[in-house]
Amino acid sequence: MNAFPQTIHFIGTNTPRRVEMSVRDLEVEGQIPADIEGAFFRAVPDNAHAPMFNDDIALNADGMIARFNFTKGAVDYDLRWVETERHLAEREARRALFGQYRNPFTDDPSVAGMDRTLANTTPVWHAGRLYMTKEDGRGYEVNPHTLATVGKWDFHGKLRSQTFTAHPRVDDATGELFFFGYEAGGLCDPNVAYCIADKDGNLVKEQWFEQPYLSTIHDFVITEKYAIWPIFPTLTDLDRLKAGGAHWAHHPDLPSYIGIMPRYGDVSEMRWIEGPVGVSCFHEVNAYDDGDMVHIDLCLSNTNAFPFMREAGGVHIDQREIQGALTRWTIDMSKADPKIEERPIGPPGDLCRLADADQGRAYNRAWYLSMNPQAKGPPMLGGPVGANFNALLRIEPGNGRVTMMEVPPGAGISEPAHVASSQPGHGGWLLTVVDIPNSPNPADYSSELWIVEADAVENGPVAKVKTGMAMRSQVHGCWVSRAKMDGARMK
Ligand code: V55
Ligand code: FE
């Protein structure tokens, strides 16, 4: 049997597509700006096989890596499976062998002990190498030219952590990669590995610390002085996993925390600051320090945005009832007992992006996705939470100025990538895939790549790449300039 369940995880933009491809010279409407020379890599999880369990979720789909390659105004498209150990074992067996999301106790006995990571969340570029990452395992190196899988990356045998976050941070000024891995010692291990790789990709520091509870640490932030882990009460539990239960359950009665330490310091300097109860966040926009004050900007909501993580914790609220805001947390590090001061700085939303040069520094603009309050009709189904965003926002966090790009009725929009401009004073460009419905059938839509002026999102796209296809939902993406592609370690 190889039939897919008809749940939210397999319909709309989650409809299994499962096709590797290479297409040259996609149809382009309008003019591609000359600055856009390079590759837009995207993680688009898809299902090589029907799942073992009918209640499977979109986060449990095999990693695929997509690339829009822009050269001289033309755009080519390539899409390949990430050939993880798991993907290859299932390809050989011609069926799913791995069971529930991040629960090895539900696997076929034939794969006991095998690495379960799917490398399906974020393409990461650092020091001339491309990785596909998922927070439950190490990254897989991928050849950026051929998209062939090279293998699991352990920093030339130096990395101890068994996991690598899907949200490392690169300091654009120093070229260093700051990253972490939680459950670093294996399933349900409370240890978090905090690591730094230098601009050449050498692992120069790895230290482990314990988190206060077994939370999902999806993202973190750096400033010029600090490394900061905001953590939220969505927790795992070994006994629940052994009983065949969910990896994550949200705990509405527990507090959030911030772990903060000097970014080049020792983990013994970590300070834990208690935050609001029951809240949730998957992505931070940015953080920066200003004297003793540290500002952390987060896509915060009053409960977990994933229905299956809420339900596993007994939280039953409709997706449309979730409240949130782009939120600034400020702490005064000169205090013996710093408190979090909280204020909203923008509408609710997620999938935030920043110009590379603004990472960890005071900044005056960022972009993220939201629900347009004026949009008529239901959103495009699909994506990790089951409904896609339908508005792209540009925010000036200093003054709260917000501008919005709308999409056609019923369309969905995916996380943009920012491309810097070579012209001084020009804010660059955003690339974002928009899925536009063709009929009431949720699987019937056309995916277009829109090119938008980053400082004038309200004007809509200056060019559209018409793929002629319905593409599976993206999670995250990254832009790699032609100069970086030319400097890749792999040829
Ligand atoms: C996220 C995505 C994941 C995952 C955990 O976007 C969290 C959040 C695509 O996989 O495993
Ligand atoms: Fe993420």
CSV table of N, CA and C and ligand atoms in Angstrom, one decimal, residues 121-122 135 166-167 218-219 282-283 350-351 415 475-476, ligand 2:
chain,number,residue,atom,x,y,z
A,121,THR,N,14.6,21.1,6.9
A,121,THR,CA,14.1,22.3,7.5
A,121,THR,C,14.8,23.6,6.9
A,122,THR,N,16.1,23.7,6.9
A,122,THR,CA,16.8,24.9,6.4
A,122,THR,C,18.0,24.6,5.6
A,135,GLU,N,16.8,20.0,13.2
A,135,GLU,CA,17.3,20.1,14.6
A,135,GLU,C,17.4,18.8,15.3
A,166,ALA,N,18.5,24.0,13.0
A,166,ALA,CA,18.1,24.5,11.7
A,166,ALA,C,18.2,26.0,11.6
A,167,HIS,N,18.6,26.7,12.8
A,167,HIS,CA,18.7,28.1,12.8
A,167,HIS,C,20.0,28.6,13.4
A,218,HIS,N,14.1,25.9,18.9
A,218,HIS,CA,14.1,25.9,17.4
A,218,HIS,C,15.1,27.0,16.9
A,219,ASP,N,15.3,28.1,17.6
A,219,ASP,CA,16.1,29.2,17.1
A,219,ASP,C,16.8,29.8,18.3
A,282,PHE,N,8.7,30.2,17.6
A,282,PHE,CA,9.6,29.4,16.9
A,282,PHE,C,10.8,30.2,16.3
A,283,HIS,N,10.6,31.5,16.0
A,283,HIS,CA,11.6,32.2,15.3
A,283,HIS,C,11.8,33.6,15.9
A,350,ASP,N,5.1,35.2,11.4
A,350,ASP,CA,6.2,34.3,11.6
A,350,ASP,C,7.0,34.3,10.3
A,351,LEU,N,8.1,33.5,10.2
A,351,LEU,CA,9.0,33.3,9.1
A,351,LEU,C,9.6,34.7,8.7
A,415,GLU,N,8.3,31.9,3.0
A,415,GLU,CA,9.3,32.8,3.6
A,415,GLU,C,10.2,33.4,2.5
A,475,VAL,N,9.8,25.2,3.8
A,475,VAL,CA,10.0,25.6,5.2
A,475,VAL,C,10.8,26.9,5.1
A,476,HIS,N,12.2,26.7,5.1
A,476,HIS,CA,13.0,27.9,5.1
A,476,HIS,C,13.9,27.9,3.8
B,2,FE,FE,12.4,27.4,11.6
